[in-house]
Coordinates of C-alpha atoms and ligand atoms in Angstrom, one line a residue:
M1 CA -49.9 53.2 -1.9
K2 CA -50.4 53.1 1.8
E3 CA -47.5 50.7 2.5
V4 CA -45.0 53.0 0.9
H5 CA -46.0 55.9 2.9
Q6 CA -46.2 53.9 6.1
H7 CA -42.7 52.5 5.4
T8 CA -41.3 56.0 4.9
A9 CA -43.0 57.3 8.1
E10 CA -41.6 54.4 10.1
I11 CA -38.1 54.7 8.8
L12 CA -38.1 58.6 9.2
Q13 CA -39.2 58.2 12.9
R14 CA -36.4 55.7 13.5
L15 CA -33.7 57.9 11.8
E16 CA -34.9 60.8 13.9
Q17 CA -34.5 59.0 17.1
E18 CA -31.1 57.6 16.3
S19 CA -30.0 61.0 15.0
L20 CA -30.6 62.7 18.4
L21 CA -28.5 60.2 20.2
K22 CA -25.6 60.3 17.9
P23 CA -22.8 62.9 18.2
V24 CA -22.1 64.5 14.7
K25 CA -18.7 64.3 13.0
S26 CA -17.7 67.1 10.8
W27 CA -17.3 65.6 7.3
L28 CA -14.4 68.0 6.7
D29 CA -12.1 66.6 9.4
D30 CA -13.9 64.0 11.4
T31 CA -13.9 66.2 14.6
L32 CA -17.1 66.2 16.7
V33 CA -19.3 69.2 16.2
S34 CA -22.3 70.5 17.9
A35 CA -25.1 70.7 15.4
S36 CA -28.7 71.8 15.3
P37 CA -31.2 68.7 15.4
R38 CA -31.8 69.1 11.7
A39 CA -28.1 69.1 10.9
Q40 CA -27.8 66.0 13.2
F41 CA -30.4 64.4 11.1
F42 CA -28.8 65.3 7.8
H43 CA -25.3 64.0 8.9
H44 CA -26.9 60.8 10.2
A45 CA -29.4 60.0 7.5
G46 CA -27.6 61.6 4.5
F47 CA -30.6 63.7 3.5
L48 CA -33.1 66.3 5.0
H49 CA -36.6 67.2 4.0
L50 CA -37.4 70.8 4.6
P51 CA -41.2 71.6 4.1
N52 CA -42.1 75.0 2.7
F53 CA -38.5 76.2 2.2
V54 CA -39.7 78.7 -0.3
D55 CA -43.3 80.0 -0.9
T56 CA -45.4 78.9 -3.7
S57 CA -45.3 82.3 -5.4
T58 CA -41.4 81.8 -5.9
C59 CA -42.1 78.4 -7.3
Q60 CA -44.6 79.9 -9.8
E61 CA -42.1 82.7 -10.7
M62 CA -39.4 80.1 -11.4
K63 CA -41.8 78.1 -13.5
Q64 CA -43.0 81.1 -15.4
F65 CA -39.3 82.2 -16.1
M66 CA -38.5 78.8 -17.4
E67 CA -41.3 78.8 -19.7
E68 CA -40.2 82.2 -21.1
I69 CA -36.7 80.9 -21.5
V70 CA -37.8 77.7 -23.4
N71 CA -40.2 79.6 -25.6
N72 CA -37.6 82.3 -26.5
E73 CA -34.4 80.3 -26.6
W74 CA -34.8 76.6 -27.3
D75 CA -33.8 76.0 -30.9
T76 CA -35.5 72.8 -31.6
Q77 CA -33.6 72.4 -34.8
Q78 CA -30.6 71.6 -32.6
M79 CA -31.9 68.6 -30.7
D80 CA -30.2 66.7 -27.8
S81 CA -31.8 64.5 -25.4
F82 CA -30.9 63.3 -21.8
G83 CA -31.2 59.9 -20.2
T84 CA -29.3 58.1 -17.4
S85 CA -28.6 54.7 -18.8
A86 CA -25.0 53.5 -19.0
K87 CA -25.1 54.0 -22.8
E88 CA -26.7 57.4 -22.6
N89 CA -24.1 58.6 -19.9
T90 CA -21.0 58.0 -22.1
A91 CA -22.6 59.1 -25.5
R92 CA -23.3 62.6 -24.6
G93 CA -21.9 65.2 -27.0
D94 CA -20.5 68.6 -27.2
Y95 CA -23.7 70.3 -26.5
F96 CA -23.8 68.7 -23.2
L97 CA -20.1 69.4 -22.5
E98 CA -20.6 73.1 -23.3
S99 CA -23.4 73.7 -21.0
A100 CA -21.4 74.4 -17.8
A101 CA -22.0 78.1 -17.9
R102 CA -24.8 78.2 -20.4
V103 CA -28.5 77.4 -20.6
H104 CA -28.9 74.3 -22.7
F105 CA -32.0 72.3 -23.5
F106 CA -32.2 68.5 -23.3
A107 CA -35.3 66.6 -24.5
E108 CA -36.8 63.4 -23.3
P109 CA -35.5 60.5 -25.5
S110 CA -39.1 59.3 -26.0
A111 CA -40.1 62.8 -27.3
L112 CA -38.0 62.4 -30.3
D113 CA -38.4 60.3 -33.5
D114 CA -35.9 57.9 -35.0
K115 CA -34.2 60.7 -36.8
K116 CA -33.8 62.6 -33.4
H117 CA -36.4 65.2 -34.4
L118 CA -39.1 66.4 -32.1
K119 CA -42.2 64.4 -32.5
E120 CA -45.0 66.3 -34.1
E121 CA -47.3 66.1 -31.1
F122 CA -44.9 68.5 -29.2
Y123 CA -44.7 71.2 -31.9
E124 CA -47.3 73.3 -30.2
N125 CA -46.2 72.6 -26.7
K126 CA -42.4 72.0 -26.9
I127 CA -41.8 72.5 -23.1
A128 CA -43.7 69.2 -22.6
A129 CA -40.9 67.4 -24.4
L130 CA -38.0 68.5 -22.2
N131 CA -36.1 66.4 -19.7
K132 CA -33.9 69.1 -18.3
V133 CA -32.4 72.5 -18.8
G134 CA -28.8 73.2 -17.4
H135 CA -26.3 73.8 -16.1
G136 CA -25.7 77.6 -15.8
L137 CA -29.2 78.8 -14.7
H138 CA -27.8 80.2 -11.5
L139 CA -25.6 82.6 -13.4
R140 CA -28.6 84.3 -15.0
K141 CA -30.3 87.4 -13.6
G142 CA -33.8 86.5 -12.3
P143 CA -35.4 84.1 -9.9
F144 CA -33.0 81.2 -10.1
S145 CA -29.9 83.3 -9.1
E146 CA -31.9 85.2 -6.5
Y147 CA -32.8 81.9 -4.9
A148 CA -29.3 80.4 -5.3
F149 CA -27.5 83.2 -3.7
S150 CA -30.2 83.9 -1.0
A151 CA -29.5 84.3 2.6
A152 CA -31.7 81.2 3.2
I153 CA -29.5 79.0 1.1
R154 CA -26.2 80.4 2.6
E155 CA -27.4 80.0 6.2
L156 CA -28.7 76.5 5.5
M157 CA -25.2 75.5 4.0
S158 CA -23.4 77.0 7.0
E159 CA -25.7 75.2 9.5
L160 CA -24.9 71.9 7.7
G161 CA -21.2 72.5 8.1
W162 CA -20.1 73.9 4.6
K163 CA -17.5 76.7 5.2
D164 CA -17.1 78.2 1.7
P165 CA -19.7 76.6 -0.6
L166 CA -19.1 76.9 -4.3
L167 CA -21.8 76.5 -6.9
P168 CA -20.7 74.6 -10.0
Q169 CA -24.1 73.8 -11.5
S170 CA -27.9 74.1 -11.6
M171 CA -30.5 72.4 -13.4
Y172 CA -34.3 72.5 -14.0
I173 CA -35.8 69.0 -14.3
F174 CA -39.2 68.6 -15.8
K175 CA -40.1 65.0 -15.2
Q176 CA -42.9 65.4 -17.7
A177 CA -46.4 63.8 -17.5
V178 CA -46.4 60.4 -19.4
V179 CA -43.0 60.7 -21.1
G180 CA -40.8 61.7 -18.0
G181 CA -38.2 58.9 -17.8
A182 CA -36.6 57.4 -14.7
V183 CA -33.4 58.8 -13.1
N184 CA -31.4 55.6 -12.3
S185 CA -29.8 55.2 -8.9
H186 CA -26.7 57.3 -8.4
Q187 CA -24.5 59.2 -6.0
D188 CA -24.2 62.9 -7.1
S189 CA -20.5 62.9 -6.2
T190 CA -20.0 60.5 -9.1
F191 CA -20.6 63.5 -11.4
L192 CA -19.2 66.3 -9.0
F193 CA -16.1 64.7 -7.7
T194 CA -13.9 66.7 -5.3
E195 CA -10.5 65.9 -3.8
P196 CA -9.1 64.8 -1.3
R197 CA -12.7 63.9 -0.2
Q198 CA -16.2 64.3 -1.4
S199 CA -18.0 67.6 -0.6
C200 CA -21.1 67.7 -2.9
C201 CA -24.4 68.7 -1.6
G202 CA -27.6 68.6 -3.6
L203 CA -30.5 71.0 -3.0
W204 CA -33.6 69.6 -4.8
L205 CA -36.4 72.2 -4.7
A206 CA -40.0 71.0 -5.6
L207 CA -41.8 73.4 -7.8
D208 CA -44.8 71.0 -8.2
E209 CA -46.2 68.4 -5.9
A210 CA -43.9 65.3 -6.1
T211 CA -45.8 62.0 -5.4
T212 CA -45.1 58.4 -5.8
E213 CA -47.3 58.5 -9.0
N214 CA -45.4 61.4 -10.7
G215 CA -41.9 60.3 -9.8
C216 CA -40.9 61.7 -6.5
L217 CA -37.4 61.1 -5.2
W218 CA -36.4 57.9 -3.5
V219 CA -33.5 58.0 -1.1
R220 CA -31.6 55.2 0.6
P221 CA -31.0 56.5 4.2
K222 CA -27.4 56.2 5.5
S223 CA -26.0 55.2 2.1
H224 CA -23.9 58.3 2.3
Q225 CA -21.6 56.4 4.6
E226 CA -20.6 54.3 1.6
A227 CA -17.7 55.6 -0.4
V228 CA -18.4 57.0 -3.9
R229 CA -18.5 54.0 -6.3
R230 CA -18.2 55.6 -9.7
Q231 CA -16.5 58.6 -11.2
Y232 CA -17.9 60.2 -14.4
E233 CA -14.9 61.6 -16.3
R234 CA -14.0 63.3 -19.6
N235 CA -12.4 60.6 -21.6
P236 CA -8.6 61.2 -21.9
A237 CA -8.5 58.7 -24.9
R238 CA -10.5 61.3 -26.8
E239 CA -7.5 63.5 -27.3
S240 CA -5.7 60.9 -29.6
N241 CA -9.0 59.3 -30.9
P242 CA -11.7 61.7 -31.8
S243 CA -14.2 58.9 -32.3
A244 CA -13.7 57.6 -28.7
P245 CA -16.6 58.3 -26.4
Q246 CA -16.6 61.8 -24.9
F247 CA -17.1 60.4 -21.4
V248 CA -16.1 57.4 -19.3
M249 CA -17.7 56.0 -16.2
K250 CA -14.9 54.6 -14.0
E251 CA -15.7 52.0 -11.3
L252 CA -13.7 53.0 -8.2
Y253 CA -13.9 49.7 -6.3
Q254 CA -15.8 46.4 -6.0
H255 CA -19.0 46.6 -4.2
S256 CA -22.3 44.7 -3.8
I257 CA -24.8 47.4 -4.9
S258 CA -26.2 45.4 -7.8
W259 CA -28.6 48.5 -8.9
D260 CA -25.9 51.1 -9.1
G261 CA -26.6 53.1 -12.2
D262 CA -29.8 51.2 -12.7
L263 CA -33.0 50.5 -10.7
P264 CA -33.3 47.8 -8.1
G265 CA -34.9 44.7 -9.4
T266 CA -37.7 45.5 -11.9
G267 CA -38.0 49.0 -10.4
N268 CA -41.3 48.5 -8.6
F269 CA -42.0 49.9 -5.2
V270 CA -41.4 46.6 -3.3
D271 CA -38.0 46.1 -5.0
L272 CA -37.1 49.7 -4.1
M273 CA -38.1 49.2 -0.5
E274 CA -36.4 45.9 -0.2
A275 CA -33.1 47.5 -1.5
G276 CA -33.5 50.1 1.4
F277 CA -35.0 53.1 -0.4
I278 CA -37.8 55.2 0.9
A279 CA -40.0 57.6 -1.2
V280 CA -39.9 61.2 -0.1
P281 CA -43.1 62.9 -1.5
C282 CA -43.0 66.7 -1.5
Q283 CA -45.2 69.8 -1.8
P284 CA -44.3 72.7 -3.9
G285 CA -41.7 74.8 -2.1
D286 CA -40.3 71.8 -0.1
L287 CA -36.5 71.3 -0.2
L288 CA -34.7 68.1 -0.2
V289 CA -31.1 68.3 0.8
F290 CA -28.8 65.4 0.1
N291 CA -25.2 64.4 0.7
G292 CA -23.3 63.7 -2.5
E293 CA -22.7 60.2 -1.5
L294 CA -26.4 59.3 -0.9
D295 CA -27.9 56.8 -3.3
H296 CA -31.1 58.1 -4.8
L297 CA -33.3 57.8 -7.8
S298 CA -36.6 58.6 -9.3
L299 CA -39.1 56.3 -11.2
P300 CA -40.8 57.3 -14.6
N301 CA -43.8 59.7 -14.5
K302 CA -46.6 57.7 -15.9
S303 CA -49.2 60.1 -14.4
T304 CA -50.8 63.1 -16.1
A305 CA -49.1 65.6 -13.8
A306 CA -45.6 67.1 -14.5
R307 CA -43.2 67.2 -11.7
H308 CA -40.9 70.3 -12.2
T309 CA -37.9 70.8 -9.8
F310 CA -35.0 73.3 -9.6
Q311 CA -31.6 71.8 -8.4
L312 CA -28.4 73.4 -7.1
H313 CA -25.2 71.3 -6.6
L314 CA -22.7 72.7 -4.2
I315 CA -19.2 71.8 -3.2
E316 CA -16.8 72.9 -0.4
G317 CA -14.3 75.5 -1.6
K318 CA -12.1 75.9 1.5
Y319 CA -11.1 72.1 2.1
T320 CA -11.6 70.5 -1.2
T321 CA -10.8 71.1 -4.9
W322 CA -12.8 70.3 -8.1
S323 CA -11.5 67.2 -9.9
P324 CA -9.8 68.2 -13.1
S325 CA -11.3 65.1 -14.8
N326 CA -15.0 66.1 -14.0
W327 CA -17.1 66.5 -17.1
L328 CA -18.1 70.1 -16.0
Q329 CA -15.3 72.7 -16.6
Y330 CA -15.5 76.2 -17.6
E331 CA -14.1 77.1 -21.0
N332 CA -12.0 79.7 -19.3
P333 CA -10.0 77.5 -16.8
S334 CA -9.0 80.5 -14.7
R335 CA -12.6 81.5 -14.0
P336 CA -13.7 80.2 -10.5
F337 CA -17.1 78.8 -9.7
P338 CA -19.3 81.4 -7.9
R339 CA -19.1 81.4 -4.1
L340 CA -22.2 81.5 -2.1
N341 CA -20.6 83.7 0.4
N342 CA -20.0 86.4 -2.3
G343 CA -23.6 87.0 -3.0
L344 CA -25.4 88.0 -6.2
D345 CA -23.1 90.9 -6.9
Q346 CA -20.3 88.6 -8.1
L347 CA -22.6 87.6 -11.1
R348 CA -21.7 90.9 -12.9
D349 CA -18.4 89.1 -13.8
Y350 CA -20.2 86.1 -14.8
E351 CA -21.9 86.8 -18.0
V352 CA -23.6 83.5 -19.2
E353 CA -21.6 82.1 -22.2
S354 CA -23.8 82.1 -25.3
Ligands
AKG401 O1 -35.4 64.9 -10.1 C1 -35.0 63.8 -10.4 O2 -35.7 63.0 -10.8 C2 -33.6 63.2 -10.0 C3 -32.7 64.3 -9.7 C4 -31.4 63.8 -9.2 O3 -31.2 62.7 -9.1 C5 -30.3 64.8 -8.9 O4 -30.4 66.0 -9.1 O5 -29.2 64.3 -8.6

């Protein structure tokens, strides 16, 4: 794997040198801003790798808490799965739609049999069948909300230029050993669209070591300078036709990114590097921050080591608004997304919907 790591090291070094020479424009209004070196890197490259952002005991606490949630709450009689192919994106159902402020469980497609039941080999270890849990974990008392509304996250977002960060969603991704599927290339703003411009920021926290073998993130540096290509919407046709797909993926303009929503070539390391991606291996506790327009993906986990992560997705509340056609909407439309600047106390009013 030496070439992949060498490739990453060379690109990172070049990006770092370039970023220190370039003035930073605020993404809010294109004015020049003075920024810390790491904010300069983030705005130039579209992502930022922050080693040891949280300590390993916090990672363990999150993993432990998730295990309790899964064991106590996952009703495996009600089975839904999660994949990122074009077909899987639009075929999602009510259980997904209703997960905005809840804790819902999505299995790996390959952990289910033809009848969409959990395969027998997972009966005694059901957590090993999960793809992800979302999207309201940050609303729950415990380590996920404590981290989400911590001073460290608030200060980071402020340093990167967000004025009033709102937190629409969180998720826990398992990327299980052997069955953990690929996450196809995408821009997060496709799913978290804001107007009049994009303002999504993803915070991807490694809870386990993430390597090229177990499906670490691959990012395409500077791709955040390309406009968002697709918008994932609730399907308006559904109102008059209940058998229409629940969601649609709208292409916003013609582009030459042939792997959009898929993997470059056959998805091997060489094809990814030729398309401009670099691998970003992480240690437990490392944080990867990425701009909502940054192209990224992860390959299947064919190793024997799971790769758990906890993700937050934030948007700017002062200068942008949440698109009314986004898939994620609270059932009570007058309920606002929690504001980072209001801290943990506000969660008293945010009882998780059951
Ligand atoms: O963790 C992964 O494999 C992919 C996560 C991702 O793409 C995202 O959170 O947007």
